[in-house]
Amino acid sequence: MTRYIRHAAAFCALLLIALLVNATRVQVVQAEHFDENPANRRQAIVRFGQPRGDILVDGRPVTGSKDTGEQLRYERTYKNGPLYAPVTGYASQVYGTTLVENAEDDILSGTDPMLAPLPLWNDVSRAQNPGGMVRTTIKAAAQQAAYAGLDGKKGAVAAIEPSTGKILALVSTPSYDPERLSGTSGSVAKSWTALNGSADKPMLNRAIRQTYPPGSTFKVVTAAAALDAGTVTDLDAATKSPNPYTLPGTSTELTNEVEGCTNATLRYAFEWSCNTVFAKLGADTGLDDMLGTARNFGFNDSGLKIPSAVAASNFDTSMDKAQLALSAIGQYDTRATPLQMAMVSAAVANGGQVQSPNLVDETTTDDGDVVRNTGTSSLHQAMNPATAMQLREMMTGVVEEGTGGNAAIPGVTVGGKTGTAQHGIDNSGTPYAWFISWAQKSGEAQPSVAVAVVVEDAAADRGDISGGGSAAPIARAVMEAVLGGS
Amino acid sequence: MTRTAAAPPSVPAVRVPRRRGTEVALIVVAVLLSVYGYCDVGLAKNGTVPPGAAGYGAGLGVLALVAHLAVRFRAPFADPLLLPIAVLLNGLGLVLIYRLDLETPGDEAAPTQLIWSTVGVALFIGVVVFLRDHRVLQRYAYICVVAALVLMIVPIFFPAVNGARIWIRIGGFSIQPGEFAKILLAIFFASYLSANRNALAYTGRTVWKLTKLQLPTGRVLGPIVAIWLLSVGVLVLERDLGTSLLFFGLFLILLYVATGRTGWIAVGLVLAGIGAYTVGSLEPHVHSRVEDWLHPFASIDAGEGPNQLAQSLFAFAAGGMLGTGLGLGHSILIGFAAKSDFILATAGEELGLAGLAAIFLLYALLVERGFRAGLALRDAFGRLLAVGLASIVALQVFVIAGGVTGLIPLTGMAMPFLAQGGSSVVTNWIIVALLIRVSDSARSQPVDPLGEDA
């Protein structure tokens, strides 16, 4: 019997060995595979186990954290949520993160190795750093002015400091409170459904993710291309421009909304926004020069990040003369984000140089030590400095004499350009009102703010919609807020 | 009855070391380790030593000490490892349950488990004190088997809990009679097989000349096969798959050890294969268990979230080599069976592969000491009883640990001493008491120079 007992004991030993081998398989060999399974909630539990770092505007947090005591313990809270939603985005237990919450997630959640004094030691000790802070470039006063100016109408505002590319305001309306997406309760799912189902698309960031036909504000680009290419040399020389202008190779006639456009000077055409003059100017300048200038302003760049990705603005790369003529006045397939048009205005204000737009000034640890500082970097030289000077003159003229009078600020040099973009089939849609501008305080070396405003108000009477009427006052409020604060 | 007198005069009396001092020292280590774990949980979760730490340590210490005194006076030659291992596993189980209680404030299981542990230790002492010789049990073999069958059949008349009819609820208590039945059945198998060993091994018809496969006559084999079929049948009815697997394995091991016929293993495995395949494909409950085992993440792919087995695998994986530390894992995600069937996942996550291997080795040591006692005993009943009890522990650990780590299909069962469950912890203390008793007999015998069958 002894032999058989030994056999039975050996069998039991085999069972044990099988258990140990299998445990090693699960805990060591396949562990990483299991850890990364999206259904494994452990990473989320650790992630929400500590308060998330704050996003700062003017040095003050616009976010907060609430201890719920639940499994995913800390919920994100927002101060003035709808106002800053186009900047912060949301940080949801269920639906992930967007915008700055997404782009700087490693810092905010504390997983960025740079937050640790000894990055390698953390891997060994399994310690987690407290979430760091993100200091934005936004100026609270400018943001509030833009939000108040839009007053619930559909639209967007982007304001930039021309010399640095710092984004001073980024507003999209109608907005939403990202706090509605924090947490795990049933109301979060309801909010998600409601926000996504809303016809107003409150979660769409119109300032950087929506492209619009830029309308006449694109004439800044056309003028820059024409001046750089030498199509026009004298702002005050009469152009050979018929009224109406028949699009090349077609029988379609283009007309103007204002008087005096026949053979108008470039300055007059710019100040009063003559479509005929600019359509012909674009066609005369040619696709290559137009496209090159548009690209240098930032069009067709799908890689732009602020640090969230910005939708690419579009200027078609192959067009016939008629299409090019329409594109030169911001119609046909030309589309731009409000941020892109703010960059166009900023380029004029900054001597033709386009700076990389940026929303994050610096990131710090939870006790304020700088982790990364976003420096200034230039994107392109959009036009010759001399051309920029000429465009400054013309944009100033728009505000002082032309269609942009509503943007004038006493004692401040303001340049602007209005736009009313037709869209829809046979231009049936309610037009978008555009205004782009910049402002320079007297005594300062250069303009301190460039703004782009778009208002897409379907409820307004069609006759009232114009860049000068609806959008310029908002731009003025934003510029005043920036100038007043600096 | 005196042990020294049992030695034949021809053999010079060798003083067998009793090693009760070793036992005390190991018990102190076991209690201290448990108290350390208890404090560790509190420090990790709340930053303070839990208020009950002193009481817990004192309670466990007093239980262990009283058990030790019973062994010291009534089974002085018993194996000194058995009791410390039981104390450590029980203490660790209490720590793990207490740790999981912190995640479920409305449903505290540790105090109840401590009461059941006390009952278990009391029964342990009762067995050690009143059962003077294990051979007495042989007389009650048929009473045991009747009691076992009754215990297994009774739950059929009680409502099912989580799909299995294995509980009896009286008042606030619920007990699992099948747990006790396994000891009774082991006693019956050991008794019957030791009595009919020769008939089983050396008589019978040759059914197939080529293989020399001999089957014992129905008269000898009949009763035990009938009992076994009945018990496994009842368990299948009750959907207690783990226990039916355990009884099957126990039966096969004891039959093999008693007869030494390899043919039994072959026949048993073939029958088991056929049975498993039939049940697995016909019975939806079993079929789903097999499906879960083969595709643990199927429910995730179907968008229904991870099932218990997947959560268990996640927990083990999260533990890795060294574990997250007591109190710092998330095995509570497993859900309702986290404290019972899946308690090992908490050990795996918070103590890591290192801790899990240590626990497996403690069980292995317990089993090994059981087999060792079986080898040293001279009476066939005692040998089979020791092997049976050790095999119960080994099989049970394999079935449940293999289930929760995805090695074999999951069948509900309690991890001996670790898992929440009164019947289980009481039964395991009785098993250890019986092992103490047989090891005392084995080690108090004079050394047999031949070391062969009695």
Tab-separated table of N, CA, C and O in Angstrom, chain A residues 214-228 266 269-270 273 278 281 290 293-294 297 299 327-330 340-349 382-383 387-388 390-392 394-396 398 415-419 435-438:
chain	number	residue	atom	x	y	z
A	214	PRO	N	-15.315	82.031	-44.919
A	214	PRO	CA	-14.879	83.257	-44.241
A	214	PRO	C	-15.423	84.529	-44.870
A	214	PRO	O	-15.264	85.617	-44.299
A	215	GLY	N	-16.043	84.420	-46.040
A	215	GLY	CA	-16.609	85.618	-46.668
A	215	GLY	C	-15.540	86.673	-46.907
A	215	GLY	O	-14.371	86.355	-47.166
A	216	SER	N	-15.946	87.922	-46.752
A	216	SER	CA	-15.056	89.019	-47.132
A	216	SER	C	-13.837	89.158	-46.244
A	216	SER	O	-12.886	89.842	-46.611
A	217	THR	N	-13.861	88.527	-45.046
A	217	THR	CA	-12.648	88.634	-44.224
A	217	THR	C	-11.465	87.983	-44.927
A	217	THR	O	-10.318	88.302	-44.658
A	218	PHE	N	-11.765	87.081	-45.880
A	218	PHE	CA	-10.684	86.421	-46.616
A	218	PHE	C	-9.978	87.395	-47.557
A	218	PHE	O	-8.895	87.119	-48.058
A	219	LYS	N	-10.622	88.558	-47.792
A	219	LYS	CA	-10.012	89.542	-48.693
A	219	LYS	C	-8.658	90.020	-48.156
A	219	LYS	O	-7.827	90.515	-48.924
A	220	VAL	N	-8.440	89.879	-46.840
A	220	VAL	CA	-7.122	90.205	-46.283
A	220	VAL	C	-6.063	89.294	-46.914
A	220	VAL	O	-4.980	89.739	-47.307
A	221	VAL	N	-6.407	87.999	-47.019
A	221	VAL	CA	-5.462	87.045	-47.608
A	221	VAL	C	-5.254	87.361	-49.081
A	221	VAL	O	-4.124	87.377	-49.585
A	222	THR	N	-6.369	87.630	-49.782
A	222	THR	CA	-6.272	87.930	-51.218
A	222	THR	C	-5.419	89.179	-51.454
A	222	THR	O	-4.545	89.196	-52.337
A	223	ALA	N	-5.660	90.209	-50.616
A	223	ALA	CA	-4.886	91.443	-50.766
A	223	ALA	C	-3.409	91.178	-50.512
A	223	ALA	O	-2.537	91.686	-51.243
A	224	ALA	N	-3.119	90.371	-49.477
A	224	ALA	CA	-1.721	90.064	-49.169
A	224	ALA	C	-1.065	89.339	-50.334
A	224	ALA	O	0.068	89.656	-50.724
A	225	ALA	N	-1.793	88.374	-50.916
A	225	ALA	CA	-1.233	87.620	-52.041
A	225	ALA	C	-1.005	88.530	-53.242
A	225	ALA	O	0.047	88.478	-53.897
A	226	ALA	N	-1.976	89.406	-53.499
A	226	ALA	CA	-1.877	90.294	-54.655
A	226	ALA	C	-0.720	91.281	-54.498
A	226	ALA	O	0.046	91.534	-55.431
A	227	LEU	N	-0.571	91.818	-53.278
A	227	LEU	CA	0.503	92.784	-53.038
A	227	LEU	C	1.866	92.103	-53.086
A	227	LEU	O	2.825	92.618	-53.657
A	228	ASP	N	1.938	90.917	-52.473
A	228	ASP	CA	3.207	90.185	-52.479
A	228	ASP	C	3.596	89.772	-53.895
A	228	ASP	O	4.774	89.787	-54.267
A	266	LEU	N	-7.669	99.720	-54.706
A	266	LEU	CA	-7.632	98.593	-53.768
A	266	LEU	C	-8.084	99.055	-52.387
A	266	LEU	O	-8.825	98.361	-51.695
A	269	ALA	N	-11.828	99.431	-52.405
A	269	ALA	CA	-12.459	98.115	-52.498
A	269	ALA	C	-12.363	97.362	-51.187
A	269	ALA	O	-13.286	96.638	-50.786
A	270	PHE	N	-11.221	97.532	-50.484
A	270	PHE	CA	-11.031	96.848	-49.198
A	270	PHE	C	-11.948	97.451	-48.140
A	270	PHE	O	-12.633	96.751	-47.401
A	273	SER	N	-15.461	96.726	-49.224
A	273	SER	CA	-15.682	95.300	-49.487
A	273	SER	C	-16.317	95.031	-50.859
A	273	SER	O	-17.394	94.441	-50.962
A	278	PHE	N	-12.103	92.186	-55.778
A	278	PHE	CA	-11.283	91.129	-55.178
A	278	PHE	C	-11.366	89.813	-55.933
A	278	PHE	O	-10.399	89.070	-56.000
A	281	LEU	N	-9.080	90.275	-58.685
A	281	LEU	CA	-7.711	90.318	-58.159
A	281	LEU	C	-7.182	88.912	-57.881
A	281	LEU	O	-6.038	88.582	-58.221
A	290	MET	N	-1.944	82.606	-54.741
A	290	MET	CA	-3.044	82.613	-53.766
A	290	MET	C	-2.888	81.461	-52.769
A	290	MET	O	-3.018	81.624	-51.552
A	293	THR	N	0.121	81.912	-50.361
A	293	THR	CA	-0.145	82.857	-49.275
A	293	THR	C	-1.125	82.255	-48.266
A	293	THR	O	-0.915	82.353	-47.047
A	294	ALA	N	-2.180	81.627	-48.773
A	294	ALA	CA	-3.167	81.019	-47.866
A	294	ALA	C	-2.491	79.993	-46.954
A	294	ALA	O	-2.720	79.957	-45.746
A	297	PHE	N	-0.561	81.572	-44.209
A	297	PHE	CA	-1.414	82.051	-43.121
A	297	PHE	C	-1.850	80.896	-42.221
A	297	PHE	O	-2.308	81.110	-41.108
A	299	PHE	N	-3.734	78.029	-43.714
A	299	PHE	CA	-4.769	77.203	-44.355
A	299	PHE	C	-4.178	75.851	-44.763
A	299	PHE	O	-2.980	75.735	-44.989
A	327	SER	N	-13.272	81.924	-54.600
A	327	SER	CA	-12.509	81.618	-53.398
A	327	SER	C	-11.823	82.857	-52.861
A	327	SER	O	-11.652	83.007	-51.646
A	328	ALA	N	-11.422	83.759	-53.754
A	328	ALA	CA	-10.704	84.969	-53.345
A	328	ALA	C	-11.582	85.881	-52.496
A	328	ALA	O	-11.073	86.719	-51.754
A	329	ILE	N	-12.900	85.746	-52.594
A	329	ILE	CA	-13.774	86.531	-51.722
A	329	ILE	C	-14.393	85.634	-50.632
A	329	ILE	O	-15.451	85.924	-50.076
A	330	GLY	N	-13.685	84.525	-50.351
A	330	GLY	CA	-14.084	83.688	-49.212
A	330	GLY	C	-15.307	82.851	-49.456
A	330	GLY	O	-15.977	82.435	-48.501
A	340	GLN	N	-8.401	80.437	-37.141
A	340	GLN	CA	-7.591	80.710	-38.340
A	340	GLN	C	-7.737	82.171	-38.760
A	340	GLN	O	-6.747	82.831	-39.110
A	341	MET	N	-8.941	82.712	-38.700
A	341	MET	CA	-9.130	84.100	-39.122
A	341	MET	C	-8.512	85.061	-38.109
A	341	MET	O	-8.040	86.139	-38.473
A	342	ALA	N	-8.487	84.648	-36.813
A	342	ALA	CA	-7.771	85.471	-35.832
A	342	ALA	C	-6.286	85.473	-36.154
A	342	ALA	O	-5.594	86.502	-36.012
A	343	MET	N	-5.783	84.326	-36.637
A	343	MET	CA	-4.361	84.260	-37.033
A	343	MET	C	-4.097	85.167	-38.222
A	343	MET	O	-3.024	85.781	-38.328
A	344	VAL	N	-5.058	85.250	-39.145
A	344	VAL	CA	-4.896	86.124	-40.315
A	344	VAL	C	-4.766	87.577	-39.859
A	344	VAL	O	-3.859	88.319	-40.268
A	345	SER	N	-5.665	87.957	-38.943
A	345	SER	CA	-5.631	89.321	-38.435
A	345	SER	C	-4.347	89.572	-37.655
A	345	SER	O	-3.715	90.631	-37.774
A	346	ALA	N	-3.943	88.556	-36.841
A	346	ALA	CA	-2.735	88.707	-36.039
A	346	ALA	C	-1.494	88.839	-36.914
A	346	ALA	O	-0.550	89.557	-36.579
A	347	ALA	N	-1.509	88.143	-38.069
A	347	ALA	CA	-0.348	88.210	-38.966
A	347	ALA	C	-0.148	89.630	-39.469
A	347	ALA	O	0.974	90.141	-39.532
A	348	VAL	N	-1.246	90.301	-39.817
A	348	VAL	CA	-1.169	91.685	-40.260
A	348	VAL	C	-0.615	92.556	-39.139
A	348	VAL	O	0.285	93.381	-39.322
A	349	ALA	N	-1.126	92.312	-37.934
A	349	ALA	CA	-0.713	93.124	-36.791
A	349	ALA	C	0.731	92.881	-36.416
A	349	ALA	O	1.387	93.737	-35.839
A	382	ALA	N	3.751	85.113	-43.315
A	382	ALA	CA	2.609	85.031	-44.219
A	382	ALA	C	2.743	86.001	-45.391
A	382	ALA	O	2.194	85.782	-46.469
A	383	MET	N	3.426	87.116	-45.168
A	383	MET	CA	3.570	88.116	-46.234
A	383	MET	C	4.788	88.981	-45.908
A	383	MET	O	5.312	88.934	-44.793
A	387	THR	N	4.119	94.555	-47.083
A	387	THR	CA	2.723	94.237	-47.387
A	387	THR	C	1.879	94.334	-46.126
A	387	THR	O	0.745	94.834	-46.135
A	388	ALA	N	2.459	93.846	-45.014
A	388	ALA	CA	1.738	93.908	-43.742
A	388	ALA	C	1.428	95.350	-43.378
A	388	ALA	O	0.335	95.660	-42.899
A	390	GLN	N	0.996	97.831	-45.457
A	390	GLN	CA	-0.091	98.312	-46.325
A	390	GLN	C	-1.442	97.772	-45.859
A	390	GLN	O	-2.444	98.490	-45.853
A	391	LEU	N	-1.464	96.504	-45.456
A	391	LEU	CA	-2.718	95.929	-44.982
A	391	LEU	C	-3.181	96.571	-43.681
A	391	LEU	O	-4.371	96.759	-43.455
A	392	ARG	N	-2.198	96.929	-42.823
A	392	ARG	CA	-2.559	97.648	-41.590
A	392	ARG	C	-3.299	98.934	-41.929
A	392	ARG	O	-4.328	99.241	-41.337
A	394	MET	N	-4.949	99.656	-44.629
A	394	MET	CA	-6.286	99.402	-45.185
A	394	MET	C	-7.249	98.923	-44.113
A	394	MET	O	-8.419	99.308	-44.084
A	395	MET	N	-6.753	98.061	-43.193
A	395	MET	CA	-7.657	97.573	-42.134
A	395	MET	C	-8.057	98.710	-41.197
A	395	MET	O	-9.200	98.769	-40.730
A	396	THR	N	-7.105	99.611	-40.926
A	396	THR	CA	-7.456	100.769	-40.109
A	396	THR	C	-8.519	101.601	-40.811
A	396	THR	O	-9.464	102.096	-40.190
A	398	VAL	N	-10.822	100.533	-42.783
A	398	VAL	CA	-12.136	99.876	-42.682
A	398	VAL	C	-12.867	100.367	-41.445
A	398	VAL	O	-14.066	100.657	-41.472
A	415	GLY	N	-7.663	98.093	-36.440
A	415	GLY	CA	-7.808	97.672	-37.823
A	415	GLY	C	-8.811	96.539	-37.871
A	415	GLY	O	-8.878	95.727	-36.947
A	416	GLY	N	-9.588	96.476	-38.977
A	416	GLY	CA	-10.584	95.417	-39.021
A	416	GLY	C	-10.978	95.049	-40.424
A	416	GLY	O	-10.540	95.654	-41.412
A	417	LYS	N	-11.782	94.025	-40.534
A	417	LYS	CA	-12.361	93.651	-41.818
A	417	LYS	C	-13.667	92.933	-41.549
A	417	LYS	O	-13.705	91.989	-40.765
A	418	THR	N	-14.702	93.393	-42.197
A	418	THR	CA	-16.004	92.751	-42.041
A	418	THR	C	-16.156	91.618	-43.038
A	418	THR	O	-15.437	91.531	-44.032
A	419	GLY	N	-17.109	90.767	-42.760
A	419	GLY	CA	-17.422	89.717	-43.722
A	419	GLY	C	-18.844	89.253	-43.513
A	419	GLY	O	-19.338	89.198	-42.389
A	435	PHE	N	-16.245	89.234	-38.281
A	435	PHE	CA	-15.419	90.428	-38.117
A	435	PHE	C	-14.071	90.003	-37.585
A	435	PHE	O	-13.993	89.249	-36.619
A	436	ILE	N	-13.005	90.449	-38.288
A	436	ILE	CA	-11.672	90.204	-37.744
A	436	ILE	C	-11.016	91.557	-37.534
A	436	ILE	O	-11.264	92.508	-38.280
A	437	SER	N	-10.201	91.626	-36.474
A	437	SER	CA	-9.623	92.938	-36.165
A	437	SER	C	-8.410	92.785	-35.270
A	437	SER	O	-8.107	91.693	-34.785
A	438	TRP	N	-7.716	93.921	-35.118
A	438	TRP	CA	-6.631	93.998	-34.138
A	438	TRP	C	-6.640	95.381	-33.539
A	438	TRP	O	-7.247	96.303	-34.103
